[in-house]
PDB file of C-alpha atoms and ligand atoms in Angstrom:
ATOM      1  CA  MET A 923     -23.774-148.157 166.966  1.00 89.00           C
ATOM      2  CA  ARG A 924     -20.934-148.408 164.213  1.00 93.00           C
ATOM      3  CA  LEU A 925     -22.077-147.528 161.212  1.00 96.00           C
ATOM      4  CA  LEU A 926     -19.964-147.809 158.143  1.00 97.00           C
ATOM      5  CA  ILE A 927     -20.153-145.333 155.130  1.00 97.00           C
ATOM      6  CA  VAL A 928     -18.764-146.567 151.374  1.00 97.00           C
ATOM      7  CA  GLU A 929     -19.400-143.160 149.610  1.00 96.00           C
ATOM      8  CA  ASP A 930     -16.574-142.148 146.778  1.00 95.00           C
ATOM      9  CA  GLU A 931     -18.181-138.440 146.557  1.00 93.00           C
ATOM     10  CA  THR A 932     -16.490-136.275 148.792  1.00 94.00           C
ATOM     11  CA  LYS A 933     -18.628-134.396 149.637  1.00 93.00           C
ATOM     12  CA  THR A 934     -21.310-136.409 150.237  1.00 93.00           C
ATOM     13  CA  GLY A 935     -19.249-138.840 152.642  1.00 95.00           C
ATOM     14  CA  ASP A 936     -18.140-136.186 154.666  1.00 95.00           C
ATOM     15  CA  TYR A 937     -21.817-134.650 155.188  1.00 93.00           C
ATOM     16  CA  LEU A 938     -23.253-138.274 156.665  1.00 95.00           C
ATOM     17  CA  LYS A 939     -19.777-138.725 158.513  1.00 95.00           C
ATOM     18  CA  GLN A 940     -20.098-134.990 160.303  1.00 95.00           C
ATOM     19  CA  GLY A 941     -24.057-135.262 160.592  1.00 94.00           C
ATOM     20  CA  LEU A 942     -24.319-138.782 161.937  1.00 95.00           C
ATOM     21  CA  SER A 943     -21.284-138.679 164.425  1.00 94.00           C
ATOM     22  CA  GLU A 944     -22.876-135.757 165.723  1.00 92.00           C
ATOM     23  CA  ALA A 945     -26.542-138.112 166.309  1.00 92.00           C
ATOM     24  CA  GLY A 946     -24.023-139.534 168.482  1.00 90.00           C
ATOM     25  CA  PHE A 947     -23.346-142.951 166.018  1.00 93.00           C
ATOM     26  CA  GLN A 948     -19.635-144.213 166.027  1.00 93.00           C
ATOM     27  CA  VAL A 949     -19.268-143.872 161.742  1.00 95.00           C
ATOM     28  CA  SER A 950     -16.063-145.022 159.504  1.00 95.00           C
ATOM     29  CA  LEU A 951     -16.107-143.846 155.860  1.00 96.00           C
ATOM     30  CA  THR A 952     -14.321-145.059 153.353  1.00 96.00           C
ATOM     31  CA  ARG A 953     -13.916-143.599 149.993  1.00 95.00           C
ATOM     32  CA  ASN A 954     -13.790-146.786 147.727  1.00 94.00           C
ATOM     33  CA  GLY A 955     -15.692-150.105 146.693  1.00 94.00           C
ATOM     34  CA  LEU A 956     -12.216-152.093 147.477  1.00 94.00           C
ATOM     35  CA  ASP A 957     -12.132-150.757 151.731  1.00 95.00           C
ATOM     36  CA  GLY A 958     -15.423-150.907 151.856  1.00 95.00           C
ATOM     37  CA  HIS A 959     -15.760-154.445 150.664  1.00 95.00           C
ATOM     38  CA  HIS A 960     -12.673-155.438 153.233  1.00 94.00           C
ATOM     39  CA  PHE A 961     -13.952-153.463 156.322  1.00 93.00           C
ATOM     40  CA  ALA A 962     -18.142-154.994 155.771  1.00 95.00           C
ATOM     41  CA  MET A 963     -16.492-158.789 155.652  1.00 93.00           C
ATOM     42  CA  THR A 964     -13.976-158.083 158.087  1.00 91.00           C
ATOM     43  CA  GLU A 965     -15.980-155.581 160.840  1.00 90.00           C
ATOM     44  CA  SER A 966     -18.830-155.571 162.695  1.00 90.00           C
ATOM     45  CA  PHE A 967     -21.242-152.410 162.389  1.00 93.00           C
ATOM     46  CA  ASP A 968     -24.906-152.012 162.971  1.00 93.00           C
ATOM     47  CA  VAL A 969     -25.264-150.119 159.891  1.00 95.00           C
ATOM     48  CA  ILE A 970     -23.536-150.657 156.704  1.00 96.00           C
ATOM     49  CA  ILE A 971     -24.235-147.162 154.084  1.00 97.00           C
ATOM     50  CA  LEU A 972     -23.214-148.239 150.424  1.00 95.00           C
ATOM     51  CA  ASP A 973     -23.281-146.027 147.760  1.00 93.00           C
ATOM     52  CA  VAL A 974     -24.653-147.972 144.558  1.00 90.00           C
ATOM     53  CA  MET A 975     -21.843-147.095 141.934  1.00 88.00           C
ATOM     54  CA  LEU A 976     -18.498-146.868 143.115  1.00 90.00           C
ATOM     55  CA  PRO A 977     -15.316-146.522 140.705  1.00 86.00           C
ATOM     56  CA  ASP A 978     -14.076-150.623 142.016  1.00 90.00           C
ATOM     57  CA  VAL A 979     -15.991-152.668 143.805  1.00 92.00           C
ATOM     58  CA  SER A 980     -19.588-152.011 143.390  1.00 91.00           C
ATOM     59  CA  GLY A 981     -22.063-151.465 146.291  1.00 92.00           C
ATOM     60  CA  TRP A 982     -24.290-154.096 145.050  1.00 90.00           C
ATOM     61  CA  ARG A 983     -20.978-156.936 144.543  1.00 92.00           C
ATOM     62  CA  ILE A 984     -20.476-155.968 148.550  1.00 95.00           C
ATOM     63  CA  LEU A 985     -23.716-156.419 149.436  1.00 93.00           C
ATOM     64  CA  GLU A 986     -24.304-159.534 147.603  1.00 92.00           C
ATOM     65  CA  SER A 987     -19.872-160.891 149.330  1.00 93.00           C
ATOM     66  CA  LEU A 988     -22.038-159.614 153.534  1.00 92.00           C
ATOM     67  CA  ARG A 989     -25.481-161.527 152.109  1.00 90.00           C
ATOM     68  CA  GLU A 990     -23.371-164.868 150.122  1.00 89.00           C
ATOM     69  CA  ALA A 991     -21.011-164.951 154.155  1.00 89.00           C
ATOM     70  CA  ASN A 992     -24.138-165.022 156.127  1.00 85.00           C
ATOM     71  CA  ASN A 993     -23.924-161.303 156.956  1.00 88.00           C
ATOM     72  CA  ASP A 994     -27.207-159.643 157.901  1.00 87.00           C
ATOM     73  CA  THR A 995     -26.160-156.323 158.751  1.00 92.00           C
ATOM     74  CA  PRO A 996     -28.558-154.163 157.786  1.00 93.00           C
ATOM     75  CA  VAL A 997     -27.440-152.230 154.343  1.00 94.00           C
ATOM     76  CA  LEU A 998     -28.837-149.026 153.197  1.00 94.00           C
ATOM     77  CA  PHE A 999     -28.039-148.173 149.744  1.00 91.00           C
ATOM     78  CA  LEU A1000     -27.522-144.481 148.974  1.00 90.00           C
ATOM     79  CA  SER A1001     -28.005-143.875 144.572  1.00 83.00           C
ATOM     80  CA  ALA A1002     -28.281-141.626 142.520  1.00 78.00           C
ATOM     81  CA  ARG A1003     -29.993-144.019 140.600  1.00 67.00           C
ATOM     82  CA  ASP A1004     -33.681-143.902 140.748  1.00 66.00           C
ATOM     83  CA  SER A1005     -35.382-146.197 138.186  1.00 68.00           C
ATOM     84  CA  VAL A1006     -37.190-148.737 139.017  1.00 71.00           C
ATOM     85  CA  ASP A1007     -34.456-151.899 138.308  1.00 75.00           C
ATOM     86  CA  ASP A1008     -32.353-150.250 140.608  1.00 74.00           C
ATOM     87  CA  ARG A1009     -34.174-150.461 143.313  1.00 73.00           C
ATOM     88  CA  VAL A1010     -35.752-153.498 142.579  1.00 75.00           C
ATOM     89  CA  LYS A1011     -32.561-155.189 141.913  1.00 78.00           C
ATOM     90  CA  GLY A1012     -30.786-153.768 145.415  1.00 78.00           C
ATOM     91  CA  LEU A1013     -33.727-155.464 147.547  1.00 77.00           C
ATOM     92  CA  GLU A1014     -33.506-157.956 146.154  1.00 78.00           C
ATOM     93  CA  LEU A1015     -29.742-158.734 146.576  1.00 81.00           C
ATOM     94  CA  GLY A1016     -31.279-158.155 150.038  1.00 82.00           C
ATOM     95  CA  ALA A1017     -30.652-153.991 151.341  1.00 86.00           C
ATOM     96  CA  ASP A1018     -32.771-153.311 153.686  1.00 86.00           C
ATOM     97  CA  ASP A1019     -33.578-149.600 152.482  1.00 87.00           C
ATOM     98  CA  TYR A1020     -32.408-147.773 149.544  1.00 87.00           C
ATOM     99  CA  LEU A1021     -32.877-144.205 149.483  1.00 88.00           C
ATOM    100  CA  VAL A1022     -31.985-141.550 146.304  1.00 85.00           C
ATOM    101  CA  LYS A1023     -29.748-139.324 146.453  1.00 85.00           C
ATOM    102  CA  PRO A1024     -30.447-136.145 147.364  1.00 84.00           C
ATOM    103  CA  PHE A1025     -31.476-136.666 149.988  1.00 87.00           C
ATOM    104  CA  ALA A1026     -31.302-134.617 153.380  1.00 89.00           C
ATOM    105  CA  PHE A1027     -30.287-136.035 156.300  1.00 92.00           C
ATOM    106  CA  SER A1028     -32.710-136.301 158.826  1.00 91.00           C
ATOM    107  CA  GLU A1029     -34.344-138.615 156.205  1.00 90.00           C
ATOM    108  CA  VAL A1030     -30.492-140.479 156.455  1.00 94.00           C
ATOM    109  CA  LEU A1031     -30.709-140.461 160.384  1.00 94.00           C
ATOM    110  CA  ALA A1032     -34.527-141.781 160.359  1.00 92.00           C
ATOM    111  CA  ARG A1033     -33.323-144.886 158.013  1.00 93.00           C
ATOM    112  CA  VAL A1034     -30.585-145.757 159.974  1.00 95.00           C
ATOM    113  CA  ARG A1035     -32.751-145.692 163.178  1.00 92.00           C
ATOM    114  CA  THR A1036     -35.414-147.564 162.098  1.00 89.00           C
ATOM    115  CA  LEU A1037     -32.622-150.486 160.758  1.00 90.00           C
ATOM    116  CA  ILE A1038     -31.077-150.374 163.543  1.00 88.00           C
ATOM    117  CA  ARG A1039     -34.971-150.627 165.802  1.00 83.00           C
ATOM    118  CA  ARG A1040     -35.439-152.953 163.403  1.00 78.00           C
ATOM    119  CA  GLY A1041     -32.461-155.130 163.480  1.00 68.00           C
ATOM    120  CA  GLY A1042     -33.551-155.750 167.034  1.00 54.00           C
ATOM    121  CA  ALA A1043     -30.106-154.119 168.213  1.00 45.00           C
ATOM    122  CA  GLN A1044     -32.405-151.709 170.289  1.00 43.00           C
ATOM    123  CA  LYS A1045     -29.895-149.816 170.886  1.00 50.00           C
ATOM    124  CA  VAL A1046     -30.556-146.619 170.177  1.00 55.00           C
ATOM    125  CA  GLU A1047     -33.176-145.261 172.646  1.00 71.00           C
ATOM    126  CA  ASP A1048     -36.458-144.350 172.056  1.00 79.00           C
ATOM    127  CA  THR A1049     -38.137-142.711 175.569  1.00 88.00           C
ATOM    128  CA  PHE A1050     -36.584-140.487 177.597  1.00 92.00           C
ATOM    129  CA  LYS A1051     -37.541-138.996 181.018  1.00 93.00           C
ATOM    130  CA  VAL A1052     -35.738-136.308 182.767  1.00 95.00           C
ATOM    131  CA  ALA A1053     -36.914-135.583 186.146  1.00 95.00           C
ATOM    132  CA  ASP A1054     -41.130-135.227 185.403  1.00 96.00           C
ATOM    133  CA  LEU A1055     -40.814-134.821 181.460  1.00 97.00           C
ATOM    134  CA  GLU A1056     -41.269-137.865 179.693  1.00 96.00           C
ATOM    135  CA  MET A1057     -40.941-138.752 176.238  1.00 95.00           C
ATOM    136  CA  SER A1058     -41.871-141.802 174.211  1.00 91.00           C
ATOM    137  CA  ILE A1059     -40.416-141.893 170.082  1.00 86.00           C
ATOM    138  CA  PRO A1060     -42.686-144.288 168.819  1.00 81.00           C
ATOM    139  CA  GLN A1061     -45.926-142.808 170.467  1.00 86.00           C
ATOM    140  CA  ARG A1062     -44.858-139.213 169.587  1.00 89.00           C
ATOM    141  CA  ARG A1063     -45.711-138.534 172.446  1.00 93.00           C
ATOM    142  CA  VAL A1064     -44.162-136.029 175.357  1.00 97.00           C
ATOM    143  CA  THR A1065     -45.805-135.533 178.901  1.00 97.00           C
ATOM    144  CA  ARG A1066     -44.711-133.422 182.022  1.00 97.00           C
ATOM    145  CA  ALA A1067     -45.708-134.013 185.150  1.00 95.00           C
ATOM    146  CA  GLY A1068     -48.616-136.694 183.698  1.00 95.00           C
ATOM    147  CA  LYS A1069     -49.917-133.925 181.200  1.00 95.00           C
ATOM    148  CA  ARG A1070     -50.311-134.144 177.705  1.00 96.00           C
ATOM    149  CA  ILE A1071     -47.873-132.089 175.328  1.00 96.00           C
ATOM    150  CA  LEU A1072     -48.377-131.189 171.825  1.00 96.00           C
ATOM    151  CA  LEU A1073     -45.985-130.058 169.881  1.00 95.00           C
ATOM    152  CA  SER A1074     -45.278-129.682 166.614  1.00 93.00           C
ATOM    153  CA  ASN A1075     -42.654-131.622 164.246  1.00 90.00           C
ATOM    154  CA  LYS A1076     -39.947-129.453 164.566  1.00 90.00           C
ATOM    155  CA  GLU A1077     -40.182-128.515 168.110  1.00 94.00           C
ATOM    156  CA  PHE A1078     -40.459-132.366 168.412  1.00 94.00           C
ATOM    157  CA  SER A1079     -37.103-133.084 166.962  1.00 93.00           C
ATOM    158  CA  LEU A1080     -35.787-130.219 168.571  1.00 95.00           C
ATOM    159  CA  LEU A1081     -36.767-132.310 172.026  1.00 96.00           C
ATOM    160  CA  GLU A1082     -35.707-135.244 171.321  1.00 94.00           C
ATOM    161  CA  LEU A1083     -32.266-134.143 170.113  1.00 93.00           C
ATOM    162  CA  LEU A1084     -32.120-131.904 173.332  1.00 95.00           C
ATOM    163  CA  LEU A1085     -32.653-135.412 175.257  1.00 94.00           C
ATOM    164  CA  ARG A1086     -30.591-137.686 174.294  1.00 89.00           C
ATOM    165  CA  ARG A1087     -27.798-135.518 174.361  1.00 88.00           C
ATOM    166  CA  GLU A1088     -28.824-134.127 177.825  1.00 91.00           C
ATOM    167  CA  GLY A1089     -25.995-132.618 179.397  1.00 91.00           C
ATOM    168  CA  GLU A1090     -24.232-131.261 176.918  1.00 90.00           C
ATOM    169  CA  VAL A1091     -24.240-128.062 175.516  1.00 92.00           C
ATOM    170  CA  LEU A1092     -25.383-128.188 172.247  1.00 92.00           C
ATOM    171  CA  PRO A1093     -24.344-125.354 169.200  1.00 89.00           C
ATOM    172  CA  ARG A1094     -26.571-123.447 167.132  1.00 87.00           C
ATOM    173  CA  SER A1095     -24.940-124.894 164.229  1.00 83.00           C
ATOM    174  CA  LEU A1096     -25.301-128.294 165.496  1.00 85.00           C
ATOM    175  CA  ILE A1097     -29.061-127.964 166.636  1.00 89.00           C
ATOM    176  CA  ALA A1098     -29.131-126.343 162.750  1.00 85.00           C
ATOM    177  CA  SER A1099     -28.123-129.084 160.867  1.00 80.00           C
ATOM    178  CA  GLN A1100     -29.838-131.829 162.706  1.00 82.00           C
ATOM    179  CA  VAL A1101     -33.038-130.728 163.082  1.00 87.00           C
ATOM    180  CA  TRP A1102     -33.735-127.885 159.950  1.00 82.00           C
ATOM    181  CA  ASP A1103     -31.218-129.701 157.280  1.00 72.00           C
ATOM    182  CA  MET A1104     -29.222-126.674 157.272  1.00 68.00           C
ATOM    183  CA  ASN A1105     -25.319-127.106 157.478  1.00 61.00           C
ATOM    184  CA  PHE A1106     -24.275-123.633 158.952  1.00 57.00           C
ATOM    185  CA  ASP A1107     -25.526-121.541 161.458  1.00 52.00           C
ATOM    186  CA  SER A1108     -27.225-119.230 158.676  1.00 57.00           C
ATOM    187  CA  ASP A1109     -30.260-118.007 160.520  1.00 63.00           C
ATOM    188  CA  THR A1110     -29.496-118.785 164.030  1.00 65.00           C
ATOM    189  CA  ASN A1111     -32.732-116.827 164.417  1.00 82.00           C
ATOM    190  CA  VAL A1112     -35.364-119.642 163.946  1.00 85.00           C
ATOM    191  CA  ILE A1113     -33.473-121.491 166.105  1.00 88.00           C
ATOM    192  CA  ASP A1114     -33.947-118.854 169.408  1.00 91.00           C
ATOM    193  CA  VAL A1115     -37.413-118.875 168.256  1.00 92.00           C
ATOM    194  CA  ALA A1116     -38.360-122.669 168.428  1.00 93.00           C
ATOM    195  CA  ILE A1117     -36.762-122.985 171.436  1.00 95.00           C
ATOM    196  CA  ARG A1118     -38.175-120.227 172.872  1.00 96.00           C
ATOM    197  CA  ARG A1119     -41.496-122.065 171.511  1.00 96.00           C
ATOM    198  CA  LEU A1120     -40.490-124.923 173.052  1.00 97.00           C
ATOM    199  CA  ARG A1121     -39.811-123.520 176.503  1.00 97.00           C
ATOM    200  CA  GLY A1122     -43.486-122.158 176.582  1.00 97.00           C
ATOM    201  CA  LYS A1123     -44.667-125.430 176.323  1.00 97.00           C
ATOM    202  CA  ILE A1124     -42.486-127.878 178.405  1.00 97.00           C
ATOM    203  CA  ASP A1125     -41.073-125.179 180.588  1.00 97.00           C
ATOM    204  CA  ASP A1126     -42.946-122.027 181.611  1.00 96.00           C
ATOM    205  CA  GLU A1127     -45.494-123.372 183.986  1.00 93.00           C
ATOM    206  CA  PHE A1128     -43.230-125.454 186.055  1.00 94.00           C
ATOM    207  CA  GLY A1129     -40.995-124.038 188.523  1.00 93.00           C
ATOM    208  CA  LEU A1130     -37.996-126.653 187.554  1.00 95.00           C
ATOM    209  CA  LYS A1131     -36.732-125.217 184.495  1.00 96.00           C
ATOM    210  CA  LEU A1132     -35.018-127.611 182.083  1.00 97.00           C
ATOM    211  CA  ILE A1133     -34.136-126.055 179.049  1.00 97.00           C
ATOM    212  CA  HIS A1134     -31.524-123.583 179.641  1.00 96.00           C
ATOM    213  CA  THR A1135     -29.218-121.004 177.388  1.00 95.00           C
ATOM    214  CA  VAL A1136     -25.145-121.342 177.904  1.00 93.00           C
ATOM    215  CA  ARG A1137     -24.258-117.977 176.567  1.00 91.00           C
ATOM    216  CA  GLY A1138     -22.854-117.326 173.626  1.00 86.00           C
ATOM    217  CA  MET A1139     -22.547-121.207 173.025  1.00 89.00           C
ATOM    218  CA  GLY A1140     -25.772-122.435 172.442  1.00 92.00           C
ATOM    219  CA  TYR A1141     -29.145-124.781 174.718  1.00 95.00           C
ATOM    220  CA  LYS A1142     -28.887-127.961 176.791  1.00 96.00           C
ATOM    221  CA  LEU A1143     -31.362-129.997 178.310  1.00 97.00           C
ATOM    222  CA  GLU A1144     -30.899-131.073 182.278  1.00 95.00           C
ATOM    223  CA  VAL A1145     -31.468-130.998 185.690  1.00 93.00           C
ATOM    224  CA  GLU A1146     -29.624-128.431 186.313  1.00 84.00           C
ATOM    225  CA  THR A1147     -27.930-128.669 190.235  1.00 74.00           C
ATOM    226  CA  ASP A1148     -27.831-125.246 192.622  1.00 62.00           C
ATOM    227  CA  GLU A1149     -24.785-123.896 191.292  1.00 52.00           C
ATOM    228  CA  SER A1150     -24.811-120.074 193.440  1.00 42.00           C
TER     229      SER A1150
HETATM  230 CA1  LIG B1302     -20.668-143.254 143.694  1.00 84.00          CA
END
């Protein structure tokens, strides 16, 4: 999944690029409208994230060019402006969604995924099965050995992240940024507590453990083959 971000604010651009890359997207970031316009018109992306106010070519102009060229790549606008007029203008020009700054990273991620799903690309997985653990994102349903498991919102997001990145060791800092919108591991205890709760629900009463602690590194979810 390829994303283009056009954002002139260094901090916001970097933050988005890092978060979305960690979420598994291939991200191109440009910091001005001219390059953004060029990339948007000449390369193919699954979603384009456009800041409205750019120093040279505005986000609106880029969107206009895209739609004039019959390019219907989903566009998510990011804007510090929040007047109804701006929102209406963006949507009239053919933006698919509109997010007002400041925003939570989880919100951006959710919108991007929705746009991709709606766009029919269907490449972002939304159901997972590892051993007898099954998760359906659209139905918000988790079962193990066919038995329904009820999770809190955070536990659900945490399990989704572990499943999306099955077999990978996820550092606490990554879990913090993806599930709690925290920039770095100021309070990793929160994560350990959540992991413990999640284990209590999906692992404790089953012989085969799926969530593993990787000492000094983080957590991963996988079916471990015997190493001893
Ligand atoms: Ca800007």
